[in-house]
Short mmCIF file of N, CA and C in Angstrom, two decimals:
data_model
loop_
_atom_site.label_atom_id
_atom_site.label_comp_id
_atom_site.label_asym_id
_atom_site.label_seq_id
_atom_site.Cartn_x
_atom_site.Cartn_y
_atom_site.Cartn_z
N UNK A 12 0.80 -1.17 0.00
CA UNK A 12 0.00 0.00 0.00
C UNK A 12 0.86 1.26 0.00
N UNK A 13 1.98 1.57 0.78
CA UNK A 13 2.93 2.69 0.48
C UNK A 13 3.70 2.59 -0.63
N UNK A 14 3.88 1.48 -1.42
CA UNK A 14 4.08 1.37 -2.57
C UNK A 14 3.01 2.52 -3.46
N UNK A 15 2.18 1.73 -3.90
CA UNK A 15 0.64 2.67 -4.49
C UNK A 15 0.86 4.21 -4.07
N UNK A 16 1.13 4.51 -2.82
CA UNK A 16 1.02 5.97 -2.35
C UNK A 16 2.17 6.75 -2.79
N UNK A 17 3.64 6.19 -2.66
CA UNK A 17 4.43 6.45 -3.30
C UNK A 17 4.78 7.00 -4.74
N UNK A 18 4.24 5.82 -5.58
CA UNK A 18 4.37 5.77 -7.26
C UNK A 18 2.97 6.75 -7.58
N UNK A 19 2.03 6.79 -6.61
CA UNK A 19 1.06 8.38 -7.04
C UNK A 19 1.72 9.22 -6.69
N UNK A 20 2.21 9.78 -5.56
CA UNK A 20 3.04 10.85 -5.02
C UNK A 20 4.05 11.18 -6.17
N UNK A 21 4.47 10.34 -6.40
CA UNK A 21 5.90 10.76 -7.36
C UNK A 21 5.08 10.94 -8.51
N UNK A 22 4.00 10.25 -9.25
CA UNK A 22 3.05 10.65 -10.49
C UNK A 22 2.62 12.07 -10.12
N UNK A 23 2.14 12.51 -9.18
CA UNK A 23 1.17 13.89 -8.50
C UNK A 23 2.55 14.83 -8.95
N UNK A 24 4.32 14.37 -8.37
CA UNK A 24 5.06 15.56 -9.04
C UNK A 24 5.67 15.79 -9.81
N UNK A 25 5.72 14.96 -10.54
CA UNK A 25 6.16 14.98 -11.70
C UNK A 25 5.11 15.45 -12.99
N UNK A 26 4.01 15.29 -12.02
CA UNK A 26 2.74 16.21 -12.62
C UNK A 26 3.18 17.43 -13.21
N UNK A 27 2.96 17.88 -11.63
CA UNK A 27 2.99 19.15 -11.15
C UNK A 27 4.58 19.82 -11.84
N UNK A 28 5.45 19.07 -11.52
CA UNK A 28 6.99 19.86 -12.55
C UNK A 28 6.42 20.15 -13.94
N UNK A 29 5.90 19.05 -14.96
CA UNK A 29 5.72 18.91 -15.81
C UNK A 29 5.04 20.09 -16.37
N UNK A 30 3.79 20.26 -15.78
CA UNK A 30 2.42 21.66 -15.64
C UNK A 30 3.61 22.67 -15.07
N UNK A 31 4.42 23.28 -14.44
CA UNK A 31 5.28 24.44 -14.04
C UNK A 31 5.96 24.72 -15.36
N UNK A 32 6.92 23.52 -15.66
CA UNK A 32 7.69 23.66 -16.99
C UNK A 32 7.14 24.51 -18.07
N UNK A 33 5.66 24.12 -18.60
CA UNK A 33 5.18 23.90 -19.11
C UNK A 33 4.53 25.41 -19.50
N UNK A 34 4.13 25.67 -17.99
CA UNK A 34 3.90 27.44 -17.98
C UNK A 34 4.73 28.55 -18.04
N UNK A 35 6.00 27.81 -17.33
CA UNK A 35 6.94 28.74 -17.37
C UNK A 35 7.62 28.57 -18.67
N UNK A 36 7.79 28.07 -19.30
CA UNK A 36 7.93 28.54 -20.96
C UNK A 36 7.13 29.16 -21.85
N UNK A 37 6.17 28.65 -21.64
CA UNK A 37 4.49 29.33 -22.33
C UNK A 37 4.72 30.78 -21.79
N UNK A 38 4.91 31.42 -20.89
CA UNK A 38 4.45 32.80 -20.38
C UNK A 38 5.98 33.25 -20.75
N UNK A 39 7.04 32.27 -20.53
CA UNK A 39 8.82 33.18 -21.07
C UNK A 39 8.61 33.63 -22.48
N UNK A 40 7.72 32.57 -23.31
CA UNK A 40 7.87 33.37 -24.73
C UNK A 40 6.59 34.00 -25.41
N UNK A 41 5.76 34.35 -24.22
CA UNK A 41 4.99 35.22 -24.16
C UNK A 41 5.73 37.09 -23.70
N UNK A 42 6.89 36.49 -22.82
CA UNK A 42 7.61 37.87 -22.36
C UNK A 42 8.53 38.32 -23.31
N UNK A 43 9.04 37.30 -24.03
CA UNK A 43 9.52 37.64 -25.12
C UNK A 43 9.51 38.25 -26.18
N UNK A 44 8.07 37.74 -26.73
CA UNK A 44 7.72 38.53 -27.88
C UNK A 44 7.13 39.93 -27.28
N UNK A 45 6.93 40.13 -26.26
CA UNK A 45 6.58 41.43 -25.62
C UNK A 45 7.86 42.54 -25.50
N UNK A 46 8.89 42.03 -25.34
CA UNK A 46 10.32 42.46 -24.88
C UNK A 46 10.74 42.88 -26.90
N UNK A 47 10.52 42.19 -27.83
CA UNK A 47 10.26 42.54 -29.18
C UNK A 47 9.58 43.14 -29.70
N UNK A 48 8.45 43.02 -29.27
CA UNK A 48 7.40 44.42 -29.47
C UNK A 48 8.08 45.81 -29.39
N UNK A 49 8.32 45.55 -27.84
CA UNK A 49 8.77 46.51 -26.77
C UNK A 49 10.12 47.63 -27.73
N UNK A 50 10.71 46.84 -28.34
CA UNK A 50 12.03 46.80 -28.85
C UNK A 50 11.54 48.14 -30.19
N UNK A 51 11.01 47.40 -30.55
CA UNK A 51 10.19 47.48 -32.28
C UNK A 51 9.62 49.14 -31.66
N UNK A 52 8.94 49.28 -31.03
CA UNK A 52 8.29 50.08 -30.69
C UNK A 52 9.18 51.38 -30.22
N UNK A 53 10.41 50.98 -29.74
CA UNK A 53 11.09 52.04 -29.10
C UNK A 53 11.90 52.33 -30.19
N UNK A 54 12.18 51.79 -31.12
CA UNK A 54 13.11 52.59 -31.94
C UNK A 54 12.01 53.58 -33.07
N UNK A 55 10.53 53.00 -33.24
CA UNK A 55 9.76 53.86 -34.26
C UNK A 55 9.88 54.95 -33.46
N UNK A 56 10.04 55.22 -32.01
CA UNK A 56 9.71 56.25 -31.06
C UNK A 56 10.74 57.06 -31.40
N UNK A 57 11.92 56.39 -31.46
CA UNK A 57 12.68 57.60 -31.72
C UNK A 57 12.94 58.09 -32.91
N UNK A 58 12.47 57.40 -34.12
CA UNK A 58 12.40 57.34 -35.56
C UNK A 58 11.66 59.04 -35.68
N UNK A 59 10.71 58.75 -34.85
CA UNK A 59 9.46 60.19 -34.91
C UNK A 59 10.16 61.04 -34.34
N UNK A 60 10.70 60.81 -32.90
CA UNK A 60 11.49 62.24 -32.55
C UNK A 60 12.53 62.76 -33.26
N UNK A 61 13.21 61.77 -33.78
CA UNK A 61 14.35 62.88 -35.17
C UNK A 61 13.80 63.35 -35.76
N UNK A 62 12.59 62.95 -36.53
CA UNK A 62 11.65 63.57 -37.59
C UNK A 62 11.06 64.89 -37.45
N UNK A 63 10.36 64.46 -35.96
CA UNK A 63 9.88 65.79 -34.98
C UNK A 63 11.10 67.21 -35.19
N UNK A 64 12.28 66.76 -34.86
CA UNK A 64 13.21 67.55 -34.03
C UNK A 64 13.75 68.19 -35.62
N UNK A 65 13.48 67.15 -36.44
CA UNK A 65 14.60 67.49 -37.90
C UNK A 65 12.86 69.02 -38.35
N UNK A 66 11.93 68.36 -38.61
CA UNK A 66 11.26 69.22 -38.74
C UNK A 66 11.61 70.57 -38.01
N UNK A 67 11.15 70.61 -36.65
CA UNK A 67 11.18 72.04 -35.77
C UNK A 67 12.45 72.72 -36.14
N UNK A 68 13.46 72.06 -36.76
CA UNK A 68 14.25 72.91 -37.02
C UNK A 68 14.57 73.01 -38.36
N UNK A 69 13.41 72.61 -39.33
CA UNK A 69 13.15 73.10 -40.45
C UNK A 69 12.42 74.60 -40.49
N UNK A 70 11.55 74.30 -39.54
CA UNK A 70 10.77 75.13 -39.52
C UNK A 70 11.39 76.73 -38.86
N UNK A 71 12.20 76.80 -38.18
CA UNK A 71 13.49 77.90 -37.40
C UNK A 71 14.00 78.27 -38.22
N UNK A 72 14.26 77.44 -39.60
CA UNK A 72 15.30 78.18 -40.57
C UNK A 72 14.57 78.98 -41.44
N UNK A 73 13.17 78.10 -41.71
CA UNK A 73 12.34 78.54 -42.64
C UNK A 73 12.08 80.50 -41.76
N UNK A 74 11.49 80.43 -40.59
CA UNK A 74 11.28 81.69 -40.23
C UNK A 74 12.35 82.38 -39.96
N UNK A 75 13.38 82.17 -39.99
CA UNK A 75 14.71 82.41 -39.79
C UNK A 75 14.92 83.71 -41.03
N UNK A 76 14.92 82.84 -42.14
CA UNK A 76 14.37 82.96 -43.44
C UNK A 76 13.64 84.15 -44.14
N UNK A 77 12.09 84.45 -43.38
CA UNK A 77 11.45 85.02 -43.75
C UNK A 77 11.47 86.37 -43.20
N UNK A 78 12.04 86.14 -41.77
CA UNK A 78 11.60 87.17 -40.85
C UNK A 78 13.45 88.08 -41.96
N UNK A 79 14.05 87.57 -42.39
CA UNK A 79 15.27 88.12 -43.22
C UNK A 79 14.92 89.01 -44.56
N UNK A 80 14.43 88.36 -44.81
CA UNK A 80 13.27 88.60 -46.29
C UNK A 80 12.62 89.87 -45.39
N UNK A 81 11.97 89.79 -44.78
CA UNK A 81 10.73 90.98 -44.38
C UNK A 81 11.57 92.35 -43.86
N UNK A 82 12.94 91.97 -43.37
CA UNK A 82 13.74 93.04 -42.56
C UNK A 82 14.50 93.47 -44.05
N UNK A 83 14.63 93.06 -44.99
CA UNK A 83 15.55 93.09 -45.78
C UNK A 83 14.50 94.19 -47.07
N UNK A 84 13.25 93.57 -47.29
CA UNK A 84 12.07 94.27 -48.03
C UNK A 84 11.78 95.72 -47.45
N UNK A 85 11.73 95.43 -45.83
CA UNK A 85 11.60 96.71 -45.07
C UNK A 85 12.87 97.71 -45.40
N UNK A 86 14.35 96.90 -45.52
CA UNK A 86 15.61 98.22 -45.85
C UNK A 86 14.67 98.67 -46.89
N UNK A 87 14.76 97.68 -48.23
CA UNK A 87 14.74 98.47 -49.27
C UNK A 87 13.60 99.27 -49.98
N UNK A 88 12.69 99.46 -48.94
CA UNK A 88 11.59 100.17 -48.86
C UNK A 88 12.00 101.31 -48.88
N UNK A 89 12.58 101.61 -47.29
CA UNK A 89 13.38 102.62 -47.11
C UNK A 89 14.28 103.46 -48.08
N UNK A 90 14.70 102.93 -48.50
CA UNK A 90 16.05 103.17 -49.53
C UNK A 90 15.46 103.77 -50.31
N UNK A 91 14.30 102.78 -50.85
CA UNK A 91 13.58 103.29 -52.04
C UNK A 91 13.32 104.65 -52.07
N UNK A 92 12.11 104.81 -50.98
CA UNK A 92 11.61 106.12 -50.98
C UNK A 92 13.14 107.68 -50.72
N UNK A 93 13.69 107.48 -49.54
CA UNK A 93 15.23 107.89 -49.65
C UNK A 93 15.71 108.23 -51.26
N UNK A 94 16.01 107.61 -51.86
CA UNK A 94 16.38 107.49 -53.03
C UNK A 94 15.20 108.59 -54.34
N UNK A 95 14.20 108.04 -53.48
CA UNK A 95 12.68 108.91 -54.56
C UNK A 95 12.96 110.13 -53.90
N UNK A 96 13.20 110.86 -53.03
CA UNK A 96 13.10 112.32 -52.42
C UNK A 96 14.49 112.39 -53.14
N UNK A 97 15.63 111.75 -52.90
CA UNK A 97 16.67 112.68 -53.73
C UNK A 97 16.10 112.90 -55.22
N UNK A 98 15.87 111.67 -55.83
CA UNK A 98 15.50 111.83 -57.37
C UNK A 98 14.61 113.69 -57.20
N UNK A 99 13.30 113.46 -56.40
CA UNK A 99 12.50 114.22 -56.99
C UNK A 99 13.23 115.75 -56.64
N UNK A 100 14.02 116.04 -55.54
CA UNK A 100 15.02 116.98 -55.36
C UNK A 100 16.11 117.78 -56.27
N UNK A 101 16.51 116.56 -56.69
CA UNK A 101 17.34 116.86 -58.23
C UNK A 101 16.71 117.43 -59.21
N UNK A 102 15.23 116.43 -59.68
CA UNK A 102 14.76 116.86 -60.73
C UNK A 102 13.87 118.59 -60.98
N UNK A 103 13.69 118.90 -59.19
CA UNK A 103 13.05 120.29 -58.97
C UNK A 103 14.44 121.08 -59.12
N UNK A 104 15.35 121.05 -58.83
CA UNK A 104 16.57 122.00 -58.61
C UNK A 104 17.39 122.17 -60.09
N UNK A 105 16.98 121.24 -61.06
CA UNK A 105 18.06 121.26 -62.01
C UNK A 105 16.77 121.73 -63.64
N UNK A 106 16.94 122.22 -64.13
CA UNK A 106 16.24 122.42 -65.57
C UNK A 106 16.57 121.12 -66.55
N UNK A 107 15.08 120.71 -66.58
CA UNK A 107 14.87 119.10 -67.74
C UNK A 107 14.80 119.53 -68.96
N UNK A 108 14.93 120.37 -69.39
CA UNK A 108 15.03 120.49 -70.83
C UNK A 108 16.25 119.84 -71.41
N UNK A 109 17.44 120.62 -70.92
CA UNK A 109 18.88 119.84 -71.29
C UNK A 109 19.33 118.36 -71.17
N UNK A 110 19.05 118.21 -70.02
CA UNK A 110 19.08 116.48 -70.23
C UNK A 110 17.96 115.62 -70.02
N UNK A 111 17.73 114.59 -70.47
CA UNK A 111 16.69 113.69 -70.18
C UNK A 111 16.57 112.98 -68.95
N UNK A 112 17.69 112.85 -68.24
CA UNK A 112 17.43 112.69 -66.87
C UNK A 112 18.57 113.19 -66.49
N UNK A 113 18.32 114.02 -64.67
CA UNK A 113 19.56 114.87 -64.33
C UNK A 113 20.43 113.76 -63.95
N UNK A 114 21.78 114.20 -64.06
CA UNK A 114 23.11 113.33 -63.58
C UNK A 114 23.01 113.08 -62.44
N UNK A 115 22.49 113.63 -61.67
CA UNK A 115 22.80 113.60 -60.20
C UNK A 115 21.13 112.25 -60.00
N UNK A 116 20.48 112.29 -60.33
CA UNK A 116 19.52 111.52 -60.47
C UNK A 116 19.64 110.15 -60.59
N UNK A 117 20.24 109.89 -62.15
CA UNK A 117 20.81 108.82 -62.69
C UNK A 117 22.65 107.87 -61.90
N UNK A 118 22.82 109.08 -61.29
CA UNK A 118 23.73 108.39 -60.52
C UNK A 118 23.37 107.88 -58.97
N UNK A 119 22.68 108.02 -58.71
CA UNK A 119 21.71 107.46 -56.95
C UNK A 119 21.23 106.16 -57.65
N UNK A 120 20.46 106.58 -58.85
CA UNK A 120 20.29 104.70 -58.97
C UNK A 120 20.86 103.88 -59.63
N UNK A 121 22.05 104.46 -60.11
CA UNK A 121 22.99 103.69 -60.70
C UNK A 121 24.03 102.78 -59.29
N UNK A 122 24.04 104.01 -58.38
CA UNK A 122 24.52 103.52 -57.22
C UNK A 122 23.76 102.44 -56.84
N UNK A 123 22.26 102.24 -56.26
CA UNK A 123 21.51 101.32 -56.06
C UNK A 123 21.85 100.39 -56.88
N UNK A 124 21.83 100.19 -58.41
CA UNK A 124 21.67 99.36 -59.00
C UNK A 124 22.86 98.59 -58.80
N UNK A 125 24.21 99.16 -58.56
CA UNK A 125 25.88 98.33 -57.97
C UNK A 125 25.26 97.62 -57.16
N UNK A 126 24.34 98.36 -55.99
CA UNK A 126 24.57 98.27 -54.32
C UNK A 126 23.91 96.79 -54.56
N UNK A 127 22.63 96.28 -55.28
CA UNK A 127 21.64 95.32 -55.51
C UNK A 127 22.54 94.31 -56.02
N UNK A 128 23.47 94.58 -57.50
CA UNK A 128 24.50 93.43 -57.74
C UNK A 128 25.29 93.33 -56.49
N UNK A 129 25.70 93.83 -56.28
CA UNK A 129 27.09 92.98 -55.26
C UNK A 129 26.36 92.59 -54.26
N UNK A 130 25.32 92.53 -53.76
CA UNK A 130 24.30 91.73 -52.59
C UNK A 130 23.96 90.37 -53.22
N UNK A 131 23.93 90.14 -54.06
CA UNK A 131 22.98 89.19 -54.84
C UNK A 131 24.10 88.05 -55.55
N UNK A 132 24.89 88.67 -56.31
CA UNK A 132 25.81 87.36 -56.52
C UNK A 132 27.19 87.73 -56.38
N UNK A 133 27.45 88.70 -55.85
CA UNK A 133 29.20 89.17 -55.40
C UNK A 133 29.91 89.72 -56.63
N UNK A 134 29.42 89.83 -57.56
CA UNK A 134 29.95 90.61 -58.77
C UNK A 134 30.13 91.97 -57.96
N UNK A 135 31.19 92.15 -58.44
CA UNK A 135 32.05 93.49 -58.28
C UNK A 135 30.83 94.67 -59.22
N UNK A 136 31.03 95.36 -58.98
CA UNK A 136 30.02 96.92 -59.19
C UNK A 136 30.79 97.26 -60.55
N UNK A 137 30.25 97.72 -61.47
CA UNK A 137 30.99 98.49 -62.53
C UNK A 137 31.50 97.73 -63.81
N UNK A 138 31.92 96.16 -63.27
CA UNK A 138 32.17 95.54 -64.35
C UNK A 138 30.99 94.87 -65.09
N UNK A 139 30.88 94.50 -66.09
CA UNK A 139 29.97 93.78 -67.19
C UNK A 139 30.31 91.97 -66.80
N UNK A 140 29.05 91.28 -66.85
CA UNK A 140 28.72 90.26 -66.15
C UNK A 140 29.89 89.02 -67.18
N UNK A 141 29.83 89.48 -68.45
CA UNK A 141 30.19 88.68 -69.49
C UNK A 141 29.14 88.25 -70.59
N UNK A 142 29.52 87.57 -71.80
CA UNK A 142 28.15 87.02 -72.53
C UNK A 142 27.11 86.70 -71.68
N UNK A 143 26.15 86.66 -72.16
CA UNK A 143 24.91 86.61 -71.68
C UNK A 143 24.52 84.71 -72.85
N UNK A 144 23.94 83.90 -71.96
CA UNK A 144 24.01 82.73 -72.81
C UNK A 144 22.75 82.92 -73.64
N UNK A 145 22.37 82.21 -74.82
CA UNK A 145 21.55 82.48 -75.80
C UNK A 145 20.03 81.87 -74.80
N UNK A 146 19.35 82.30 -75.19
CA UNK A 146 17.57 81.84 -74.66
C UNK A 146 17.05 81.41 -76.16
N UNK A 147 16.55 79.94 -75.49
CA UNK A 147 15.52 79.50 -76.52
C UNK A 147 14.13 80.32 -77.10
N UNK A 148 14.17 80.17 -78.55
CA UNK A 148 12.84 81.00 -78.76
C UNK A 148 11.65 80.19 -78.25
N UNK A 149 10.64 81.05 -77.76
CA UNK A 149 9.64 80.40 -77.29
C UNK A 149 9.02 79.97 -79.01
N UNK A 150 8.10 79.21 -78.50
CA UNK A 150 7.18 77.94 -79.40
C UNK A 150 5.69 79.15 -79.46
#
């Protein structure tokens, strides 16, 4: 009879190891593929924050940019009108009959017109750009 009780006892744990084993692998590669998820998930995370970060500082240059443009439109606003009071100054002080436009006139925006090249592509003021390349006739 402790025979019988025995060879169940040892059946009951070898059960029971068997059913532990059994879970504890089942739920390890349940943690696993979670720990891969997990994985997967943290690098899209940071995939978006470069994206995020590359953007926002697209966007800094872009206004960077504009707010340059607007300060730069605002000089030559300035200038402009500046430039229109000398013109119209000249043209009251000097007699238009003799020339077609006064010298002193034509040289303020000739000045401007240097001041605009050498801002724009660094050509030196005064010299001639070179040939000019041919343009297709339009169709």
């Amino acid at each position: 009879m402790s025979n019988k009780i025995a060879v169940i006892l040892a059946a009951v744990v070898v059960l029971l190891l068997g059913a532990t084993m059994y879970l504890s692998l089942h739920y390890y590669g349940k943690y696993q593929a979670q720990v891969t998820a997990n994985s997967a998930l943290a690098q899209e995370n940071k995939a978006a924050d470069a994206a995020m970060q590359s953007q926002n500082h697209l966007i800094t240059i872009f206004n960077t940019l504009a707010g340059t443009t607007l300060n730069a439109q605002a000089n030559n606003t300035a200038a402009g009108q500046d430039r229109e009071v000398v013109i119209q100054t000249v043209i009251k002080t000097e007699p238009c009959a003799g020339t077609v436009v006064p010298a002193a006139a034509g040289n303020v925006l000739l000045d401007h017109y240097h001041q605009l090249r050498e801002s724009t592509d660094g050509a030196p003021a005064g010299q001639p750009d070179g040939p000019m390349s041919a343009v297709a006739a339009a169709k």
